[in-house]
Amino acid sequence: MRVVIHGLTKEFVTGKGKVRALAGVDLEVRDQEFFGIIGPTGCGKTTLLNIVAGMDKPTRGGVEFVGEKRTQALVSMVFQDAALMPWRTVGRNVPLGPEFRKESVPAYKRMTQFFLEMVRMLDFSGAHPHELSGGMKQKVAIARALANDPEVILMDEPFANLDAQTRLLLREELLRIWEKHRKTIILVTHNLEEAVMLCDRIAVMSAAPGVVKAVIPVDVRRPRTFKSMSDPDFIRCLEKIWDLLRHEVDRAMTQNHPSGVEQAAPERRKTFFDW
Ligand SMILES: Nc1ncnc2c1ncn2[C@@H]1O[C@H](COP(=O)(O)OP(=O)(O)O)[C@@H](O)[C@H]1O
Ligand SMILES: [Mg+2]
């Protein structure tokens, strides 16, 4: 399923006036593509995913899903915190989508088992979320997203709250799963290595209000592993993205902290010339 985003603009009306989160985002994500979105905090990444998920409405522009619909669900979302239901066991958290759609119990039990096995969490089927580590919870959230059998999986900084080593492990797990079980994935992250490691292409967003500054293809051979990070193509891509991004991160920092503008000024000039 292709995802075509055109002229997406979002303004929030707040007590203090209008907040412009997105200012005309145009993007096209290909069928079965692993697509990354990277940008400074506050540039509208979550807003964009929420709109693609249908959880929020754009002020202008829209999102189109193009392709033959093969499954029941259009999108599944994986959040930064796994958002599991604390009163349900792992095995009962995974089949939420099929259960909601009232699919047959034996069928979704099989699905649950299949996807828990895929994320190597079958042994924890009877555990409750509070008994799991952060990384394990995210694996359950990924199994839940897959068990919903969607056309597109949206991931909003899914590994941001994990320690560095767990993050590395889960990246590899996600790659392994995606290689086997191709889906269109849109991954929001502010981790550059993560984006380059996982994605086919990466959209770099500007500081708020967000627009797409460039879409960079990641020409790093697959299958990718930890070792890919020392591949010269990997490093070249990382540098290219950082060149585009650093100015935006710097702009976002001074926007978000108006009182810090004066202190940040010398650093900002240096960064600007570097760029
Ligand atoms: N429900 C909301 N009401 C008002 N402003 C919002 C709301 N959601 C997001 N924003 C604002 O929109 C901008 C983009 O936010 P967000 O999409 O969360 O950015 P990101 O995910 O890139 O960090 C921010 O300035 C944020 O404060
Ligand atoms: Mg966000």
mmCIF file of C-alpha atoms and ligand atoms in Angstrom:
data_model
loop_
_atom_site.group_PDB
_atom_site.id
_atom_site.type_symbol
_atom_site.label_atom_id
_atom_site.label_comp_id
_atom_site.label_asym_id
_atom_site.label_seq_id
_atom_site.Cartn_x
_atom_site.Cartn_y
_atom_site.Cartn_z
ATOM 1 C CA MET A 1 0.000 0.000 0.000
ATOM 2 C CA ARG A 2 1.374 3.392 -1.010
ATOM 3 C CA VAL A 3 0.817 6.386 1.245
ATOM 4 C CA VAL A 4 0.506 9.710 -0.531
ATOM 5 C CA ILE A 5 0.588 12.800 1.648
ATOM 6 C CA HIS A 6 -0.131 16.064 -0.088
ATOM 7 C CA GLY A 7 -0.031 19.650 1.113
ATOM 8 C CA LEU A 8 -0.588 18.605 4.695
ATOM 9 C CA THR A 9 -1.016 21.607 6.966
ATOM 10 C CA LYS A 10 -2.035 21.502 10.599
ATOM 11 C CA GLU A 11 -2.834 24.387 12.875
ATOM 12 C CA PHE A 12 -3.823 23.846 16.478
ATOM 13 C CA VAL A 13 -6.024 26.447 18.093
ATOM 14 C CA THR A 14 -4.937 26.941 21.688
ATOM 15 C CA GLY A 15 -5.717 29.425 24.443
ATOM 16 C CA LYS A 16 -2.688 31.446 23.364
ATOM 17 C CA GLY A 17 -3.639 31.502 19.690
ATOM 18 C CA LYS A 18 -2.828 29.351 16.701
ATOM 19 C CA VAL A 19 0.094 26.916 16.695
ATOM 20 C CA ARG A 20 1.249 25.945 13.230
ATOM 21 C CA ALA A 21 2.598 22.412 13.474
ATOM 22 C CA LEU A 22 2.827 21.433 9.793
ATOM 23 C CA ALA A 23 3.140 23.824 6.856
ATOM 24 C CA GLY A 24 2.486 21.825 3.703
ATOM 25 C CA VAL A 25 4.044 18.371 3.887
ATOM 26 C CA ASP A 26 4.317 16.443 0.621
ATOM 27 C CA LEU A 27 5.508 12.832 0.744
ATOM 28 C CA GLU A 28 5.033 9.601 -1.069
ATOM 29 C CA VAL A 29 5.808 6.345 0.722
ATOM 30 C CA ARG A 30 6.077 3.294 -1.529
ATOM 31 C CA ASP A 31 4.465 -0.085 -1.085
ATOM 32 C CA GLN A 32 6.439 -2.234 1.399
ATOM 33 C CA GLU A 33 8.914 0.553 1.935
ATOM 34 C CA PHE A 34 10.657 1.150 5.239
ATOM 35 C CA PHE A 35 10.378 4.924 5.322
ATOM 36 C CA GLY A 36 11.958 7.162 7.948
ATOM 37 C CA ILE A 37 11.024 10.615 9.149
ATOM 38 C CA ILE A 38 13.605 12.555 11.080
ATOM 39 C CA GLY A 39 13.444 16.104 12.388
ATOM 40 C CA PRO A 40 13.969 18.246 15.466
ATOM 41 C CA THR A 41 11.667 18.009 18.474
ATOM 42 C CA GLY A 42 8.457 19.915 17.936
ATOM 43 C CA CYS A 43 8.597 19.914 14.129
ATOM 44 C CA GLY A 44 5.316 18.033 13.844
ATOM 45 C CA LYS A 45 6.373 14.402 13.421
ATOM 46 C CA THR A 46 3.836 13.005 15.882
ATOM 47 C CA THR A 47 1.153 15.293 14.461
ATOM 48 C CA LEU A 48 1.930 13.938 10.997
ATOM 49 C CA LEU A 49 1.678 10.295 12.115
ATOM 50 C CA ASN A 50 -1.549 10.980 14.006
ATOM 51 C CA ILE A 51 -3.070 12.414 10.847
ATOM 52 C CA VAL A 52 -1.887 9.458 8.738
ATOM 53 C CA ALA A 53 -3.402 7.151 11.385
ATOM 54 C CA GLY A 54 -6.702 9.022 11.159
ATOM 55 C CA MET A 55 -6.508 10.047 14.825
ATOM 56 C CA ASP A 56 -6.378 13.742 13.938
ATOM 57 C CA LYS A 57 -7.642 15.846 11.047
ATOM 58 C CA PRO A 58 -5.493 18.103 8.857
ATOM 59 C CA THR A 59 -6.323 21.789 8.485
ATOM 60 C CA ARG A 60 -5.536 21.529 4.781
ATOM 61 C CA GLY A 61 -4.265 18.792 2.482
ATOM 62 C CA GLY A 62 -4.722 15.083 2.964
ATOM 63 C CA VAL A 63 -3.525 11.496 3.053
ATOM 64 C CA GLU A 64 -4.359 8.902 0.456
ATOM 65 C CA PHE A 65 -3.751 5.167 0.649
ATOM 66 C CA VAL A 66 -3.192 3.830 -2.838
ATOM 67 C CA GLY A 67 -3.228 0.140 -3.700
ATOM 68 C CA GLU A 68 -5.352 -2.927 -3.447
ATOM 69 C CA LYS A 69 -6.529 -3.341 0.121
ATOM 70 C CA ARG A 70 -5.516 -6.852 1.117
ATOM 71 C CA THR A 71 -6.096 -6.866 4.860
ATOM 72 C CA GLN A 72 -8.750 -5.721 7.265
ATOM 73 C CA ALA A 73 -6.859 -2.952 8.978
ATOM 74 C CA LEU A 74 -5.333 0.046 7.288
ATOM 75 C CA VAL A 75 -2.855 1.138 9.949
ATOM 76 C CA SER A 76 -1.367 0.058 13.271
ATOM 77 C CA MET A 77 0.587 2.369 15.506
ATOM 78 C CA VAL A 78 3.544 1.636 17.792
ATOM 79 C CA PHE A 79 4.098 4.381 20.358
ATOM 80 C CA GLN A 80 7.112 5.467 22.387
ATOM 81 C CA ASP A 81 5.673 3.849 25.497
ATOM 82 C CA ALA A 82 4.240 0.489 24.527
ATOM 83 C CA ALA A 83 0.723 1.520 25.639
ATOM 84 C CA LEU A 84 -0.186 -2.024 26.692
ATOM 85 C CA MET A 85 -3.287 -2.662 28.757
ATOM 86 C CA PRO A 86 -1.888 -3.253 32.259
ATOM 87 C CA TRP A 87 -4.693 -5.571 33.342
ATOM 88 C CA ARG A 88 -4.263 -7.917 30.380
ATOM 89 C CA THR A 89 -1.571 -10.539 29.989
ATOM 90 C CA VAL A 90 0.879 -10.347 27.094
ATOM 91 C CA GLY A 91 -1.085 -13.033 25.261
ATOM 92 C CA ARG A 92 -4.290 -11.000 25.652
ATOM 93 C CA ASN A 93 -2.663 -7.691 24.703
ATOM 94 C CA VAL A 94 -1.479 -8.901 21.309
ATOM 95 C CA PRO A 95 -4.803 -9.774 19.636
ATOM 96 C CA LEU A 96 -6.603 -6.492 20.413
ATOM 97 C CA GLY A 97 -7.252 -5.667 16.744
ATOM 98 C CA PRO A 98 -8.661 -9.058 15.698
ATOM 99 C CA GLU A 99 -10.615 -9.292 18.954
ATOM 100 C CA PHE A 100 -12.135 -5.867 18.346
ATOM 101 C CA ARG A 101 -13.142 -6.998 14.860
ATOM 102 C CA LYS A 102 -14.711 -10.096 16.429
ATOM 103 C CA GLU A 103 -12.591 -12.527 14.435
ATOM 104 C CA SER A 104 -12.747 -16.184 15.393
ATOM 105 C CA VAL A 105 -11.017 -17.008 18.660
ATOM 106 C CA PRO A 106 -8.928 -19.954 17.380
ATOM 107 C CA ALA A 107 -7.716 -17.823 14.440
ATOM 108 C CA TYR A 108 -6.516 -14.944 16.584
ATOM 109 C CA LYS A 109 -5.014 -17.279 19.156
ATOM 110 C CA ARG A 110 -2.921 -18.764 16.351
ATOM 111 C CA MET A 111 -1.960 -15.266 15.187
ATOM 112 C CA THR A 112 -0.979 -14.283 18.718
ATOM 113 C CA GLN A 113 1.233 -17.303 19.095
ATOM 114 C CA PHE A 114 2.816 -16.752 15.678
ATOM 115 C CA PHE A 115 3.728 -13.121 16.302
ATOM 116 C CA LEU A 116 4.821 -13.626 19.918
ATOM 117 C CA GLU A 117 7.155 -16.294 18.623
ATOM 118 C CA MET A 118 8.383 -13.906 15.958
ATOM 119 C CA VAL A 119 9.407 -11.299 18.549
ATOM 120 C CA ARG A 120 10.715 -14.091 20.811
ATOM 121 C CA MET A 121 8.219 -13.394 23.573
ATOM 122 C CA LEU A 122 6.120 -16.550 23.534
ATOM 123 C CA ASP A 123 7.458 -17.626 26.951
ATOM 124 C CA PHE A 124 5.975 -14.465 28.448
ATOM 125 C CA SER A 125 2.493 -15.023 27.106
ATOM 126 C CA GLY A 126 1.028 -15.276 30.612
ATOM 127 C CA ALA A 127 2.935 -12.324 32.096
ATOM 128 C CA HIS A 128 1.448 -8.909 32.821
ATOM 129 C CA PRO A 129 3.057 -5.738 31.416
ATOM 130 C CA HIS A 130 4.450 -4.642 34.814
ATOM 131 C CA GLU A 131 6.550 -7.814 34.875
ATOM 132 C CA LEU A 132 8.352 -6.885 31.641
ATOM 133 C CA SER A 133 11.338 -4.647 30.869
ATOM 134 C CA GLY A 134 10.903 -1.657 28.544
ATOM 135 C CA GLY A 135 12.405 -3.554 25.617
ATOM 136 C CA MET A 136 10.117 -6.540 26.164
ATOM 137 C CA LYS A 137 7.080 -4.275 26.282
ATOM 138 C CA GLN A 138 8.050 -2.728 22.962
ATOM 139 C CA LYS A 139 8.417 -6.192 21.457
ATOM 140 C CA VAL A 140 4.871 -6.991 22.580
ATOM 141 C CA ALA A 141 3.680 -3.708 21.076
ATOM 142 C CA ILE A 142 5.325 -4.679 17.775
ATOM 143 C CA ALA A 143 3.690 -8.130 17.916
ATOM 144 C CA ARG A 144 0.345 -6.439 18.556
ATOM 145 C CA ALA A 145 0.828 -4.127 15.570
ATOM 146 C CA LEU A 146 1.664 -7.112 13.336
ATOM 147 C CA ALA A 147 -1.211 -9.241 14.676
ATOM 148 C CA ASN A 148 -3.603 -6.497 13.600
ATOM 149 C CA ASP A 149 -2.408 -7.366 10.077
ATOM 150 C CA PRO A 150 -2.440 -3.785 8.805
ATOM 151 C CA GLU A 151 -1.428 -2.395 5.431
ATOM 152 C CA VAL A 152 0.834 0.182 7.068
ATOM 153 C CA ILE A 153 2.648 0.274 10.417
ATOM 154 C CA LEU A 154 3.335 3.688 11.922
ATOM 155 C CA MET A 155 6.045 3.888 14.571
ATOM 156 C CA ASP A 156 6.542 6.993 16.681
ATOM 157 C CA GLU A 157 10.005 6.860 18.266
ATOM 158 C CA PRO A 158 9.406 3.256 19.322
ATOM 159 C CA PHE A 159 12.852 2.764 20.878
ATOM 160 C CA ALA A 160 13.431 6.229 22.323
ATOM 161 C CA ASN A 161 12.867 5.181 25.933
ATOM 162 C CA LEU A 162 15.170 2.171 25.819
ATOM 163 C CA ASP A 163 18.810 1.933 26.825
ATOM 164 C CA ALA A 164 21.358 1.984 24.008
ATOM 165 C CA GLN A 165 22.029 -1.762 23.903
ATOM 166 C CA THR A 166 18.383 -2.781 23.996
ATOM 167 C CA ARG A 167 17.779 -0.283 21.224
ATOM 168 C CA LEU A 168 20.455 -1.940 19.075
ATOM 169 C CA LEU A 169 18.930 -5.356 19.682
ATOM 170 C CA LEU A 170 15.414 -4.251 18.845
ATOM 171 C CA ARG A 171 16.545 -2.548 15.662
ATOM 172 C CA GLU A 172 18.011 -5.836 14.506
ATOM 173 C CA GLU A 173 14.845 -7.687 15.507
ATOM 174 C CA LEU A 174 12.701 -5.225 13.602
ATOM 175 C CA LEU A 175 14.893 -5.548 10.517
ATOM 176 C CA ARG A 176 14.691 -9.326 10.687
ATOM 177 C CA ILE A 177 10.898 -9.217 11.005
ATOM 178 C CA TRP A 178 10.478 -6.714 8.192
ATOM 179 C CA GLU A 179 12.698 -8.726 5.838
ATOM 180 C CA LYS A 180 10.431 -11.742 6.424
ATOM 181 C CA HIS A 181 7.094 -10.054 6.690
ATOM 182 C CA ARG A 182 7.202 -7.009 4.419
ATOM 183 C CA LYS A 183 4.885 -4.159 5.295
ATOM 184 C CA THR A 184 4.912 -0.491 4.549
ATOM 185 C CA ILE A 185 6.471 1.061 7.661
ATOM 186 C CA ILE A 186 6.729 4.747 8.510
ATOM 187 C CA LEU A 187 9.197 5.220 11.340
ATOM 188 C CA VAL A 188 9.626 8.505 13.182
ATOM 189 C CA THR A 189 12.876 8.772 15.066
ATOM 190 C CA HIS A 190 15.333 11.429 16.050
ATOM 191 C CA ASN A 191 18.159 8.925 16.114
ATOM 192 C CA LEU A 192 20.190 9.270 12.909
ATOM 193 C CA GLU A 193 21.878 5.848 13.091
ATOM 194 C CA GLU A 194 18.530 4.212 13.678
ATOM 195 C CA ALA A 195 17.042 5.871 10.607
ATOM 196 C CA VAL A 196 19.972 4.898 8.366
ATOM 197 C CA MET A 197 20.152 1.374 9.765
ATOM 198 C CA LEU A 198 16.486 0.609 9.133
ATOM 199 C CA CYS A 199 15.151 2.709 6.296
ATOM 200 C CA ASP A 200 15.057 2.641 2.504
ATOM 201 C CA ARG A 201 14.563 6.418 2.367
ATOM 202 C CA ILE A 202 14.504 9.146 4.981
ATOM 203 C CA ALA A 203 12.581 12.416 4.954
ATOM 204 C CA VAL A 204 14.395 15.200 6.773
ATOM 205 C CA MET A 205 11.991 17.742 8.256
ATOM 206 C CA SER A 206 12.609 21.388 9.013
ATOM 207 C CA ALA A 207 12.174 23.042 12.400
ATOM 208 C CA ALA A 208 8.574 24.016 13.203
ATOM 209 C CA PRO A 209 6.337 24.529 11.385
ATOM 210 C CA GLY A 210 7.388 21.310 9.706
ATOM 211 C CA VAL A 211 7.930 20.824 6.007
ATOM 212 C CA VAL A 212 9.962 18.160 4.242
ATOM 213 C CA LYS A 213 13.388 19.578 3.501
ATOM 214 C CA ALA A 214 14.693 16.597 1.542
ATOM 215 C CA VAL A 215 14.131 12.881 1.013
ATOM 216 C CA ILE A 216 17.396 10.948 1.137
ATOM 217 C CA PRO A 217 17.740 7.417 -0.268
ATOM 218 C CA VAL A 218 19.745 5.050 1.944
ATOM 219 C CA ASP A 219 22.062 3.140 -0.350
ATOM 220 C CA VAL A 220 23.320 0.680 2.248
ATOM 221 C CA ARG A 221 23.248 -2.991 1.271
ATOM 222 C CA ARG A 222 20.683 -5.298 2.852
ATOM 223 C CA PRO A 223 20.466 -7.426 4.867
ATOM 224 C CA ARG A 224 21.833 -4.935 7.373
ATOM 225 C CA THR A 225 23.307 -5.768 10.743
ATOM 226 C CA PHE A 226 25.307 -3.998 13.417
ATOM 227 C CA LYS A 227 28.314 -4.271 11.090
ATOM 228 C CA SER A 228 26.581 -2.138 8.453
ATOM 229 C CA MET A 229 27.293 0.839 10.705
ATOM 230 C CA SER A 230 30.940 0.783 9.653
ATOM 231 C CA ASP A 231 30.104 0.485 5.939
ATOM 232 C CA PRO A 232 31.395 3.637 4.110
ATOM 233 C CA ASP A 233 27.951 4.012 2.454
ATOM 234 C CA PHE A 234 26.373 4.052 5.915
ATOM 235 C CA ILE A 235 28.702 6.776 7.130
ATOM 236 C CA ARG A 236 28.258 8.853 3.967
ATOM 237 C CA CYS A 237 24.482 8.711 4.381
ATOM 238 C CA LEU A 238 24.714 9.615 8.065
ATOM 239 C CA GLU A 239 26.834 12.667 7.236
ATOM 240 C CA LYS A 240 24.482 13.775 4.488
ATOM 241 C CA ILE A 241 21.490 13.664 6.816
ATOM 242 C CA TRP A 242 23.293 15.427 9.637
ATOM 243 C CA ASP A 243 24.374 18.175 7.208
ATOM 244 C CA LEU A 244 20.712 18.770 6.428
ATOM 245 C CA LEU A 245 19.501 18.371 9.965
ATOM 246 C CA ARG A 246 21.941 20.252 12.177
ATOM 247 C CA HIS A 247 20.765 23.694 11.115
ATOM 248 C CA GLU A 248 17.148 22.684 11.800
ATOM 249 C CA VAL A 249 17.965 21.268 15.230
ATOM 250 C CA ASP A 250 19.764 24.492 16.041
ATOM 251 C CA ARG A 251 16.801 26.576 14.888
ATOM 252 C CA ALA A 252 14.407 24.408 16.893
ATOM 253 C CA MET A 253 16.521 24.822 20.035
ATOM 254 C CA THR A 254 16.353 28.600 19.935
ATOM 255 C CA GLN A 255 12.650 28.500 19.052
ATOM 256 C CA ASN A 256 11.811 26.214 21.960
ATOM 257 C CA HIS A 257 13.853 28.134 24.486
ATOM 258 C CA PRO A 258 13.482 31.845 23.698
ATOM 259 C CA SER A 259 15.383 32.739 26.873
ATOM 260 C CA GLY A 260 18.342 30.716 25.602
ATOM 261 C CA VAL A 261 18.720 32.652 22.364
ATOM 262 C CA GLU A 262 21.411 35.000 23.605
ATOM 263 C CA GLN A 263 23.530 32.251 25.125
ATOM 264 C CA ALA A 264 23.143 30.101 22.039
ATOM 265 C CA ALA A 265 24.058 32.826 19.564
ATOM 266 C CA PRO A 266 27.844 32.256 19.167
ATOM 267 C CA GLU A 267 27.345 28.516 18.801
ATOM 268 C CA ARG A 268 24.607 29.174 16.296
ATOM 269 C CA ARG A 269 26.870 31.313 14.081
ATOM 270 C CA LYS A 270 29.540 28.624 14.099
ATOM 271 C CA THR A 271 27.026 25.962 13.189
ATOM 272 C CA PHE A 272 25.665 28.112 10.405
ATOM 273 C CA PHE A 273 29.078 28.584 8.783
ATOM 274 C CA ASP A 274 29.890 24.906 9.188
ATOM 275 C CA TRP A 275 26.715 24.096 7.424
HETATM 276 N N1 LIG B 1 -3.064 18.884 20.656
HETATM 277 C C1 LIG B 1 -2.245 19.927 20.488
HETATM 278 N N2 LIG B 1 -2.641 21.175 20.803
HETATM 279 C C2 LIG B 1 -1.834 22.239 20.617
HETATM 280 N N3 LIG B 1 -0.591 22.167 20.114
HETATM 281 C C3 LIG B 1 -0.130 20.957 19.786
HETATM 282 C C4 LIG B 1 -0.924 19.771 19.947
HETATM 283 N N4 LIG B 1 -0.200 18.711 19.522
HETATM 284 C C5 LIG B 1 0.981 19.212 19.120
HETATM 285 N N5 LIG B 1 1.028 20.549 19.271
HETATM 286 C C6 LIG B 1 2.146 21.434 18.903
HETATM 287 O O1 LIG B 1 2.499 21.168 17.554
HETATM 288 C C7 LIG B 1 3.894 21.187 17.373
HETATM 289 C C8 LIG B 1 4.370 19.850 16.857
HETATM 290 O O2 LIG B 1 4.232 18.863 17.855
HETATM 291 P P1 LIG B 1 4.589 17.323 17.642
HETATM 292 O O3 LIG B 1 3.866 16.840 16.439
HETATM 293 O O4 LIG B 1 4.340 16.624 18.904
HETATM 294 O O5 LIG B 1 6.155 17.404 17.320
HETATM 295 P P2 LIG B 1 7.279 16.248 17.321
HETATM 296 O O6 LIG B 1 6.601 14.939 17.399
HETATM 297 O O7 LIG B 1 8.030 16.475 16.043
HETATM 298 O O8 LIG B 1 8.171 16.520 18.479
HETATM 299 C C9 LIG B 1 4.491 21.561 18.724
HETATM 300 O O9 LIG B 1 4.694 22.953 18.758
HETATM 301 C C10 LIG B 1 3.410 21.154 19.693
HETATM 302 O O10 LIG B 1 3.462 21.933 20.862
HETATM 303 MG MG MG B 2 6.771 13.334 18.761
#
